[in-house]
């Protein structure tokens, strides 16, 4: 057992740190958050210097590295800024579906665009009536000559309206029983006639990212836009979650660490009752608890990534990592605000934004309750 990061992995962390230092500061982050504006220039620059799609093969402009290197990038980005970090981390959301299942033609066309920071991608699974439970879908895709004709609606879609393409989970066999055996992932380009988006409204955190409904009305795409196998889409999406949930865990981990860093710096300089507030034992214990939780979240997140890279994919471990890291992020950010007192509540001091950004990690890509279901079924196996 070796807990050391490799030389390359340490270099990646440093490269991301230097990138963040050079490309933005807290004032810019605050401005983008307040304007609800996607950090376009930062995202493009990240693509130019190879920080996006590090886990893609080199022939698609990736670095040919693994899930571990990918999550180190995500963690470090979110540690520097929870909002910009999340936006850059999710710029290629669900592109892994293409990477693992897409045809050569689709991969060649789209993956380099995402990796080089020229195109955003999206994964459209959730529907207004089907959130945690996507074993039922209302969105359908029907063959018509050389095309799929798609009708339906998705909601809460990250990068909606901005994405160059959406990997849409559709019902392709309406007769399938159970329904999830008749679902397929189909790539829909963002400029296809019949596709429209609408903002879902004001949200608590991750405000730089677009979150929209995606409405599909008689959208025609070539049959070759099928991603992977027909009627195997549900299983492909579940496999995708085994990877993407580790990335969410890293997002949560970086957010927790970033809030901790800020709180630590603050308590060392703030004085009350004639002493630094870091000298009060109650505050020292808060720091000890926060640091311990972060360390535990890091251990399980790295283990899940390492495991994934070994090819022994374990949904139970992935769900444990996402659940633990997300809870850690919420709890650590909460304590960080407490340590900063009234200043912590103020936007200028950043930790309130980290707190708002942390919460989504307990919701998207499967709520914490759904993670528990996965963990429990991993423990219990199939019960008769
Ligand atoms: C900002 C944001 C971005 C998102 N981005 C995307 C995206 O890019 N693509 C996409 O497809 N989706 C996206 N989502 C959707 C997200 O994945 C869903 O919101 C989430 O899966 C929960 O679904 P729901 O909101 O319908 O809640 P529901 O499924 O209605 O759940 C409500 C509550 O009931 C609980 N619950 C439901 N079923 C069970 C059960 N069997 N056991 C125990 N508890 C249960 C849930 O845990 C939750 O607490 C995004 C959501 C948000 C808010």
Short mmCIF file of N, CA and C in Angstrom, two decimals, residues 67 96-97 100-101 125 134 185 232-247 308 313-315 318 365:
data_model
loop_
_atom_site.label_atom_id
_atom_site.label_comp_id
_atom_site.label_asym_id
_atom_site.label_seq_id
_atom_site.Cartn_x
_atom_site.Cartn_y
_atom_site.Cartn_z
N UNK A 67 -8.56 8.40 -13.76
CA UNK A 67 -9.56 9.06 -12.90
C UNK A 67 -8.84 9.79 -11.76
N UNK A 96 -17.77 11.57 -20.82
CA UNK A 96 -17.22 10.23 -20.60
C UNK A 96 -18.11 9.15 -21.24
N UNK A 97 -19.41 9.46 -21.37
CA UNK A 97 -20.29 8.50 -22.06
C UNK A 97 -19.81 8.30 -23.48
N UNK A 100 -16.36 6.34 -23.47
CA UNK A 100 -16.43 4.89 -23.24
C UNK A 100 -17.28 4.16 -24.26
N UNK A 101 -18.33 4.83 -24.77
CA UNK A 101 -19.28 4.08 -25.60
C UNK A 101 -19.46 4.63 -27.01
N UNK A 125 -30.39 13.49 -18.20
CA UNK A 125 -31.04 12.27 -17.71
C UNK A 125 -32.34 12.60 -16.96
N UNK A 134 -34.72 7.13 -12.53
CA UNK A 134 -34.74 7.26 -13.99
C UNK A 134 -34.96 5.89 -14.66
N UNK A 185 -28.79 6.09 -25.01
CA UNK A 185 -28.21 7.43 -24.95
C UNK A 185 -28.04 7.92 -26.40
N UNK A 232 -29.31 -0.11 -24.26
CA UNK A 232 -28.38 -0.37 -23.13
C UNK A 232 -28.02 0.95 -22.42
N UNK A 233 -28.73 2.00 -22.76
CA UNK A 233 -28.38 3.33 -22.25
C UNK A 233 -28.44 3.45 -20.74
N UNK A 234 -29.43 2.83 -20.14
CA UNK A 234 -29.57 2.93 -18.68
C UNK A 234 -28.33 2.38 -17.98
N UNK A 235 -27.86 1.23 -18.47
CA UNK A 235 -26.68 0.61 -17.85
C UNK A 235 -25.43 1.47 -18.10
N UNK A 236 -25.36 2.05 -19.30
CA UNK A 236 -24.22 2.92 -19.61
C UNK A 236 -24.18 4.13 -18.67
N UNK A 237 -25.37 4.68 -18.41
CA UNK A 237 -25.44 5.85 -17.52
C UNK A 237 -25.04 5.45 -16.09
N UNK A 238 -25.50 4.29 -15.65
CA UNK A 238 -25.09 3.83 -14.30
C UNK A 238 -23.57 3.67 -14.23
N UNK A 239 -22.98 3.09 -15.28
CA UNK A 239 -21.51 2.95 -15.29
C UNK A 239 -20.83 4.31 -15.30
N UNK A 240 -21.42 5.24 -16.04
CA UNK A 240 -20.87 6.60 -16.07
C UNK A 240 -20.88 7.21 -14.66
N UNK A 241 -21.97 6.99 -13.91
CA UNK A 241 -22.05 7.53 -12.55
C UNK A 241 -20.93 6.97 -11.65
N UNK A 242 -20.51 5.74 -11.92
CA UNK A 242 -19.43 5.17 -11.10
C UNK A 242 -18.15 5.99 -11.22
N UNK A 243 -17.99 6.68 -12.33
CA UNK A 243 -16.82 7.53 -12.52
C UNK A 243 -17.14 8.97 -12.11
N UNK A 244 -18.29 9.46 -12.57
CA UNK A 244 -18.58 10.89 -12.36
C UNK A 244 -18.83 11.20 -10.88
N UNK A 245 -19.32 10.23 -10.13
CA UNK A 245 -19.56 10.49 -8.71
C UNK A 245 -18.24 10.66 -7.95
N UNK A 246 -17.19 10.06 -8.45
CA UNK A 246 -15.87 10.27 -7.82
C UNK A 246 -15.43 11.72 -8.10
N UNK A 247 -15.77 12.20 -9.27
CA UNK A 247 -15.44 13.61 -9.59
C UNK A 247 -16.23 14.56 -8.69
N UNK A 308 -10.97 2.68 -9.31
CA UNK A 308 -11.52 2.82 -10.66
C UNK A 308 -10.42 2.60 -11.70
N UNK A 313 -14.18 -1.77 -10.71
CA UNK A 313 -15.17 -0.75 -10.39
C UNK A 313 -16.15 -1.26 -9.33
N UNK A 314 -16.31 -0.41 -8.30
CA UNK A 314 -17.13 -0.80 -7.16
C UNK A 314 -18.11 0.33 -6.85
N UNK A 315 -19.37 0.22 -7.33
CA UNK A 315 -20.34 1.29 -7.11
C UNK A 315 -20.52 1.64 -5.63
N UNK A 318 -17.69 3.98 -4.65
CA UNK A 318 -17.91 5.28 -5.29
C UNK A 318 -18.99 6.06 -4.52
N UNK A 365 -26.17 14.08 -9.31
CA UNK A 365 -25.59 12.76 -9.61
C UNK A 365 -25.92 11.73 -8.52
#
